[in-house]
XYZ file of N, CA and C in Angstrom:
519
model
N -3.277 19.256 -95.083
C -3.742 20.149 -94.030
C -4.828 21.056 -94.585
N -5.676 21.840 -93.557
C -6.603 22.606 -93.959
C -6.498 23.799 -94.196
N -5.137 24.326 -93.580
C -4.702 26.024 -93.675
C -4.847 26.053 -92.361
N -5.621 25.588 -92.084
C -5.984 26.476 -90.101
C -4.320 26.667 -89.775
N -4.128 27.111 -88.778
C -2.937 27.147 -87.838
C -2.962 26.453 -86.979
N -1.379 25.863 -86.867
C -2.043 24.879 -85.545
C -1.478 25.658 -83.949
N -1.446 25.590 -83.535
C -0.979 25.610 -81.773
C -0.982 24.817 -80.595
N 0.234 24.528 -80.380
C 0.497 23.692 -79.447
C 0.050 24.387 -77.579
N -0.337 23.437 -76.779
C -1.177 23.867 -75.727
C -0.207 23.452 -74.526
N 0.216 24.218 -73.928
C 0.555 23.454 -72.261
C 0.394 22.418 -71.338
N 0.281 21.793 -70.872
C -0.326 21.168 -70.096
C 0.329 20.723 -68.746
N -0.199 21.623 -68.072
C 1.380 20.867 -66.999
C 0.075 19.960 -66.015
N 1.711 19.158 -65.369
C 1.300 18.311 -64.637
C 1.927 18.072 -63.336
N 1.138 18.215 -62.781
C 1.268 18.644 -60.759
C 1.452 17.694 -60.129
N 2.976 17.633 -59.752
C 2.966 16.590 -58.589
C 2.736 16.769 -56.706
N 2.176 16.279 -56.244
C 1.741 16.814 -54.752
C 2.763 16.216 -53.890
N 3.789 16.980 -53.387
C 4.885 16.754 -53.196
C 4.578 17.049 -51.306
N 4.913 16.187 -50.879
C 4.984 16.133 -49.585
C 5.777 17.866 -48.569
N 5.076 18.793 -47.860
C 5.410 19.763 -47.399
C 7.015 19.432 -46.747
N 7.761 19.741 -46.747
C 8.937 19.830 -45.692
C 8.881 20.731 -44.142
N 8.968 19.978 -43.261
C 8.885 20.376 -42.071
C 10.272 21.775 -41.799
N 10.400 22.540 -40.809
C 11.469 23.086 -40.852
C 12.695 22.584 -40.465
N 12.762 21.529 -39.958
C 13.992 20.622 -39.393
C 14.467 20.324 -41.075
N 13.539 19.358 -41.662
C 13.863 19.336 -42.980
C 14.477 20.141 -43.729
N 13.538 20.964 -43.920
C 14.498 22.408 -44.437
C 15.614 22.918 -44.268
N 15.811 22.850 -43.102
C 17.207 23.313 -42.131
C 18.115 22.089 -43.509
N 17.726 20.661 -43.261
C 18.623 20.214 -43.391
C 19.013 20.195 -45.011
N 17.992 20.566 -45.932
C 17.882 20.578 -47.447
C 19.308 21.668 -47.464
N 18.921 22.707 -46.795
C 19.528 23.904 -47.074
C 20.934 23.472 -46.729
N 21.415 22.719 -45.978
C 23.020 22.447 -45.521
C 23.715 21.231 -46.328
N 22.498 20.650 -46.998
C 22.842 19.574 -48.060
C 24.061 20.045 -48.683
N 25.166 18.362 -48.748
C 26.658 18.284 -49.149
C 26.293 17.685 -50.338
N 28.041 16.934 -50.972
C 27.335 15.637 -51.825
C 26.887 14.848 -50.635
N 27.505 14.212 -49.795
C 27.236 13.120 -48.754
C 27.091 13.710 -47.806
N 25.785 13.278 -47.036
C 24.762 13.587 -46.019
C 24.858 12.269 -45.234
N 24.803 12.344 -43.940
C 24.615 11.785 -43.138
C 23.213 12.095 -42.015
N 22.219 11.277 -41.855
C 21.529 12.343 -41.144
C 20.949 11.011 -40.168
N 21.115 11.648 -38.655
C 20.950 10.750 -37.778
C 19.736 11.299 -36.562
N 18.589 11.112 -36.714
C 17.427 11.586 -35.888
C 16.371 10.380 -35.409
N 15.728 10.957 -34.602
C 14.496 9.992 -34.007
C 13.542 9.473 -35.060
N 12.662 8.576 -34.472
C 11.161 8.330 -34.937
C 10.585 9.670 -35.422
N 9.966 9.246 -36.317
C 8.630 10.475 -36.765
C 9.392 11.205 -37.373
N 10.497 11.649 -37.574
C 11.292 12.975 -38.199
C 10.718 12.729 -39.827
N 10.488 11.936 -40.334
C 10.184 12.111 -41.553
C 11.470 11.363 -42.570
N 12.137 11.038 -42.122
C 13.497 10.324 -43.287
C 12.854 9.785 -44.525
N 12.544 8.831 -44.543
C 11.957 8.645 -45.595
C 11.030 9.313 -46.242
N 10.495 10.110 -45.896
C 9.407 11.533 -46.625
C 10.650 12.433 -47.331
N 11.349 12.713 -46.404
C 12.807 13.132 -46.798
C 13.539 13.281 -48.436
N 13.328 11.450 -48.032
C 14.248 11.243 -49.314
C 13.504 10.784 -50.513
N 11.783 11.042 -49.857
C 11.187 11.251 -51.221
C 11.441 12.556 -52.104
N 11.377 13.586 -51.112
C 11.479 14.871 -51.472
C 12.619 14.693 -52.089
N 13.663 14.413 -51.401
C 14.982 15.047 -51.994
C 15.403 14.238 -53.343
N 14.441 13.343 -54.119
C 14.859 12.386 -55.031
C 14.178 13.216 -56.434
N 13.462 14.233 -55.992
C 12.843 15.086 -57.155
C 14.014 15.823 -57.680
N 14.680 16.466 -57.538
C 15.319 17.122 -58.370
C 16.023 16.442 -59.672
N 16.763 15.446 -58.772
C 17.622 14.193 -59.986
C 16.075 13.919 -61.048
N 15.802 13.122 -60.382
C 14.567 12.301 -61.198
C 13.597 13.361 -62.007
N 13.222 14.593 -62.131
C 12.711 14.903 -62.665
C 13.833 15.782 -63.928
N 14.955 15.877 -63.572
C 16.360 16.424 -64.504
C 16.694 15.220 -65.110
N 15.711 14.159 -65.445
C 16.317 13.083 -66.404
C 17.187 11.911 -65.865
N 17.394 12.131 -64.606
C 18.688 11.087 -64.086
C 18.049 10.166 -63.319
N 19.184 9.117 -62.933
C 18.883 7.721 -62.616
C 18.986 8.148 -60.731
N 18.316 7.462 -59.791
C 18.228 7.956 -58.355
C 17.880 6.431 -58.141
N 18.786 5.734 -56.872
C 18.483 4.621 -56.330
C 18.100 4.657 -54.758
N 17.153 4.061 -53.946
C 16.629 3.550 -52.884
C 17.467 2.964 -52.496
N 18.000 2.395 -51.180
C 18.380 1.665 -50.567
C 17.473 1.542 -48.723
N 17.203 -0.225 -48.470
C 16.511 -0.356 -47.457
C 17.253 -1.390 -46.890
N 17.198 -1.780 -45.702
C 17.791 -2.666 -44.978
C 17.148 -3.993 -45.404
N 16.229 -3.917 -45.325
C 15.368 -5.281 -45.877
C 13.667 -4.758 -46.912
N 13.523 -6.045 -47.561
C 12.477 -6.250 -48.586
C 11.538 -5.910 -47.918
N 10.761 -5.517 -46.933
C 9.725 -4.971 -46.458
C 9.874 -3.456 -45.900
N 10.686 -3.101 -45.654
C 11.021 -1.599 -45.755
C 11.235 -1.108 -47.104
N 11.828 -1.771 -48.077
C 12.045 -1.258 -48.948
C 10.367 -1.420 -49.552
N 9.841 -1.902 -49.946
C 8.442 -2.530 -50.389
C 7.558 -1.454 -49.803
N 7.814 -0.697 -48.318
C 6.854 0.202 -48.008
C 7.119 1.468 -48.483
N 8.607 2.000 -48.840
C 9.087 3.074 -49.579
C 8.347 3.007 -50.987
N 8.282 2.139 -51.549
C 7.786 2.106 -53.117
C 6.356 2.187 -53.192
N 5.564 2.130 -52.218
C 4.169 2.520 -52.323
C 4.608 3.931 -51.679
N 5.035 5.125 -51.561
C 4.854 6.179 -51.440
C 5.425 7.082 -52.432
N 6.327 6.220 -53.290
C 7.054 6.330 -54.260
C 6.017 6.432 -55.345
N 5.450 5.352 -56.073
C 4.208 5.378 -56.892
C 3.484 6.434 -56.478
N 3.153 6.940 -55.719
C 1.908 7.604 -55.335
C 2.233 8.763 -55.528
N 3.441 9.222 -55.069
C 3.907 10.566 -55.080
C 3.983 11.051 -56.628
N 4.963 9.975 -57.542
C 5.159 10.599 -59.205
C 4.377 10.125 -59.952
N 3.130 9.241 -59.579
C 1.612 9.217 -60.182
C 1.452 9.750 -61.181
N 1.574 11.404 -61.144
C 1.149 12.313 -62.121
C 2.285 12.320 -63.326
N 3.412 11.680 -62.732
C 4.734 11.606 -64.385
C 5.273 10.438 -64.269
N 4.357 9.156 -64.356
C 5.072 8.516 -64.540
C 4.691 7.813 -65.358
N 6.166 7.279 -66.476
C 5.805 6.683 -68.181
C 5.664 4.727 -67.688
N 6.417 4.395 -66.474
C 6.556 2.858 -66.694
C 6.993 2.639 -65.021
N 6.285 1.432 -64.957
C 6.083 1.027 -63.458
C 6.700 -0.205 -63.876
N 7.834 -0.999 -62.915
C 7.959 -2.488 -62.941
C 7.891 -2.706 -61.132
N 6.876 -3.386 -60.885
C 6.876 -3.460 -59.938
C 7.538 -4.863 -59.328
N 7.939 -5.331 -60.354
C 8.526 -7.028 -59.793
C 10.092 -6.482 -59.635
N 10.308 -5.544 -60.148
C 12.146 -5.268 -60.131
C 12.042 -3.629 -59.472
N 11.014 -3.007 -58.346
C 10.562 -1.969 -57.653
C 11.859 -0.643 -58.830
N 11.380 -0.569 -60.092
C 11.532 0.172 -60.970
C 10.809 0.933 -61.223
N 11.092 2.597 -61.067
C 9.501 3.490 -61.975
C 10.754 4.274 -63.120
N 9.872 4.880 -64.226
C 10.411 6.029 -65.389
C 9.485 6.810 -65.293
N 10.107 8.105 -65.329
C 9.307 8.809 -64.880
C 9.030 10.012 -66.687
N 8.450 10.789 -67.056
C 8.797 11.424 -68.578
C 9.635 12.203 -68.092
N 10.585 12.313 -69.499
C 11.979 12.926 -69.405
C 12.753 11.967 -68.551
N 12.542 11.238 -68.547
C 13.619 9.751 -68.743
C 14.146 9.247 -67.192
N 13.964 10.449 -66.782
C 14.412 9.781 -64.807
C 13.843 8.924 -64.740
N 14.679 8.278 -63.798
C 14.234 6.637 -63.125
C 14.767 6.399 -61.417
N 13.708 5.707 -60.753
C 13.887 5.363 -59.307
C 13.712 3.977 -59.137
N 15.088 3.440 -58.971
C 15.050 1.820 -58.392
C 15.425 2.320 -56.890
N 14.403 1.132 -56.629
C 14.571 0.425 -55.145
C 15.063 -0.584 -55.146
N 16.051 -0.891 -53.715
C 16.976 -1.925 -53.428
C 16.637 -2.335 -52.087
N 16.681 -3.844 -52.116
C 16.802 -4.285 -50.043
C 18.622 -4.507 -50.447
N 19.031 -4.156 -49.292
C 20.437 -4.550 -49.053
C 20.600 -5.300 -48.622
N 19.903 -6.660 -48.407
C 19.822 -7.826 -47.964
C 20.694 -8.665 -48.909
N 20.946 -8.267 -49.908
C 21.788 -8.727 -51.404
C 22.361 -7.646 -52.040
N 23.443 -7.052 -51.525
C 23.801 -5.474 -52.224
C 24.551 -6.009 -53.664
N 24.793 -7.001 -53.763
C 25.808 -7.371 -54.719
C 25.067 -7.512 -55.795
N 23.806 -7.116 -55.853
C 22.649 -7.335 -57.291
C 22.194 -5.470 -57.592
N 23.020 -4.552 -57.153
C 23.140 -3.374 -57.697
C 24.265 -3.010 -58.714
N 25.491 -4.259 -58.225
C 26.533 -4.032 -58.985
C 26.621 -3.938 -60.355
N 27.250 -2.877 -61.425
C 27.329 -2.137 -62.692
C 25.975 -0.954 -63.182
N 25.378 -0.782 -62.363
C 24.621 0.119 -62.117
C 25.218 1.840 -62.060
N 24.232 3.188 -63.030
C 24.905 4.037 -62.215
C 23.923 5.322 -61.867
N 24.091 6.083 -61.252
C 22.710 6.830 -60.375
C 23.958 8.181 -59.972
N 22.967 9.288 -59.757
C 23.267 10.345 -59.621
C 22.877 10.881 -57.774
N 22.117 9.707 -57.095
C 21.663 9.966 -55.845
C 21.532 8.435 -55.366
N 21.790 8.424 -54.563
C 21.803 7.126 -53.531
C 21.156 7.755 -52.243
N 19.886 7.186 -51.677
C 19.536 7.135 -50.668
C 19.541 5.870 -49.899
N 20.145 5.779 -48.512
C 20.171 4.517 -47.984
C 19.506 4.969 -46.456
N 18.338 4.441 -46.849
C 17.334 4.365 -45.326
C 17.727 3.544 -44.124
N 17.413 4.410 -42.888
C 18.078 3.206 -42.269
C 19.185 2.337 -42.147
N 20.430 3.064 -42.390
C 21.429 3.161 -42.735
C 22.128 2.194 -40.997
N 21.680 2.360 -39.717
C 21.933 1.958 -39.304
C 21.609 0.667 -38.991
N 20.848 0.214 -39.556
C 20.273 -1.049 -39.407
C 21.107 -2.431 -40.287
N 21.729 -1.735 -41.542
C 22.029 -2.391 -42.650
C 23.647 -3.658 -42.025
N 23.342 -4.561 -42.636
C 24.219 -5.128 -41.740
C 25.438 -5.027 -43.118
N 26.917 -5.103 -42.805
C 27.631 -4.705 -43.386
C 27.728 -3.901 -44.286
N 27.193 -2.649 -43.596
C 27.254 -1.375 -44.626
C 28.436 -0.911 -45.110
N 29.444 -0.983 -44.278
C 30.714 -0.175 -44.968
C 31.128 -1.826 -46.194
N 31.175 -2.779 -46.134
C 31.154 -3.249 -47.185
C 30.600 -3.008 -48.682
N 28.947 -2.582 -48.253
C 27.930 -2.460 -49.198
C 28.190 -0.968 -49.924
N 28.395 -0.161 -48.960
C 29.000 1.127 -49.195
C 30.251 1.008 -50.420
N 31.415 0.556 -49.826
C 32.545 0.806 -50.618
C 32.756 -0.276 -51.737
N 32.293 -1.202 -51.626
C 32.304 -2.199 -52.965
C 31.120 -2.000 -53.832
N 30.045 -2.092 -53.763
C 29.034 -1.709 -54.535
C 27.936 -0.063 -54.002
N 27.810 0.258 -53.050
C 26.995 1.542 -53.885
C 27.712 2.603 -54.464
N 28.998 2.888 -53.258
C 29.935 4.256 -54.033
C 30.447 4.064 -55.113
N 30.909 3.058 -55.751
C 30.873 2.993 -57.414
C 29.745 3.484 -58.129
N 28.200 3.552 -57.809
C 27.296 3.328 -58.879
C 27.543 4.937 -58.784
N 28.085 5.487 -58.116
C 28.008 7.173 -58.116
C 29.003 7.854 -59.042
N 29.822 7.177 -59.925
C 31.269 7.807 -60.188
C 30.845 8.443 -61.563
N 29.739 7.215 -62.188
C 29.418 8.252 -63.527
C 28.924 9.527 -63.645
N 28.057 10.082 -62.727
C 27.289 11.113 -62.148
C 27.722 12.248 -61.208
N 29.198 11.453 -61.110
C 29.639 12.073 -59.697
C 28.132 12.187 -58.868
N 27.679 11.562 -58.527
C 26.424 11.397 -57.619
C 26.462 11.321 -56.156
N 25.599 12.042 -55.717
C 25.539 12.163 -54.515
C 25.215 10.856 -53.244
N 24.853 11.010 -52.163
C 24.253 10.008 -51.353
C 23.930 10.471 -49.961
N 22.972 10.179 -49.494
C 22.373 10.689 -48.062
C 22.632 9.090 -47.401
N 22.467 9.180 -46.049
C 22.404 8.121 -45.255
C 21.523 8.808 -44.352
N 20.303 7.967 -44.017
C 19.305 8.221 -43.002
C 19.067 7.134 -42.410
N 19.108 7.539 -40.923
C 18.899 6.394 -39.472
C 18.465 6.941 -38.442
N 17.820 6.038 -37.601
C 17.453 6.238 -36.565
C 19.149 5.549 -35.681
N 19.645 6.419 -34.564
C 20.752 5.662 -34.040
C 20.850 4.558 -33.031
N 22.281 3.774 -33.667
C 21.595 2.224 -33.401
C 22.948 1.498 -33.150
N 23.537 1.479 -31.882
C 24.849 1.684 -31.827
C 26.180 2.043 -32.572
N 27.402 1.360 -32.223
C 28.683 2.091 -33.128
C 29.165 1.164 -34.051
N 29.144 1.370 -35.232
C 28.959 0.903 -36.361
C 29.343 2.040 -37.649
N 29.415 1.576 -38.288
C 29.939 2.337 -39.838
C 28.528 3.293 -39.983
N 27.440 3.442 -39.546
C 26.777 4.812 -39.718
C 27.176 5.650 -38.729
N 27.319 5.304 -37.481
C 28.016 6.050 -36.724
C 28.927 6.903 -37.254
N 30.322 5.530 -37.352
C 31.011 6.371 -38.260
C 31.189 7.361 -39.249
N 30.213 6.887 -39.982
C 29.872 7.988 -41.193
C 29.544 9.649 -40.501
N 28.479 9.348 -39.338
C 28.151 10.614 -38.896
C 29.031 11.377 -37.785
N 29.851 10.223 -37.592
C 31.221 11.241 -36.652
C 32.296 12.146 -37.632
N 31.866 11.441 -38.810
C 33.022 12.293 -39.462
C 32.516 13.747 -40.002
């Protein structure tokens, strides 16, 4: 070395995080572990559960997607990339995987095959479209609510409503 001193410099890095509407808000603020949330078009759900996937994912932890099918899920992950742009260490886009620094990670899932999440474990489960998913209370109680036990991890369910069915259910209770 030369003698100089050295000093280490800051650098932060800004992610542009989608505003929350006040409905949103309302609903951040009443957030359980398990959320059920059942609203119209346009409300934002999936903006939602971009937002709400920052806290886990940037505290180091594992946060999984769930979509009814491979093209919903496929349109979540381009807003996904875009959003943690600014922190993110590793993209797999053939297995809709990001790492983000400081070690969080966001997989996306179609539930078109829930049985290819199984031994997995995550601290947040979002399942979009929750009413759409065809045998959800299956997908639910055999494979996603396990991936939650290491984390004691949370889970939202977001739908547009879509007759009586196990999201229903979920949101009558």
């Amino acid at each position: 070395m030369n003698g100089r001193a050295m000093t280490a410099t800051s650098n932060a890095i800004k992610i542009q995080i989608p505003r929350p509407h006040p409905a949103q808000r309302e609903v951040m603020a009443a957030a359980k572990r398990f959320n059920v949330l059942s609203c119209g078009r346009r409300f934002g759900k999936t903006r939602y559960g971009l937002i709400r996937s920052l806290k886990p994912i940037l505290a180091g932890k594992p946060v999984a997607y769930f979509a009814p099918t491979y093209k919903m899920m496929s349109e979540f992950w381009r807003e996904a990339v875009e959003m943690y742009k600014p922190v993110l260490q590793a993209v797999n886009k053939s297995e809709h995987h990001l790492t983000v620094l400081g070690g969080g990670t966001f997989s996306m899932w179609s539930l078109d095959s829930a049985d290819t999440v199984r031994g997995r474990k995550y601290a947040l489960a979002l399942i979009d479209e929750a009413a759409m998913v065809p045998n959800l209370e299956d997908a639910w109680n055999a494979v996603i609510r396990p991936t939650l036990t290491d984390y004691e991890g949370e889970a939202d369910f977001y739908s547009t409503p879509k007759g009586v069915g196990f999201f229903h259910t979920l949101f009558s209770r």
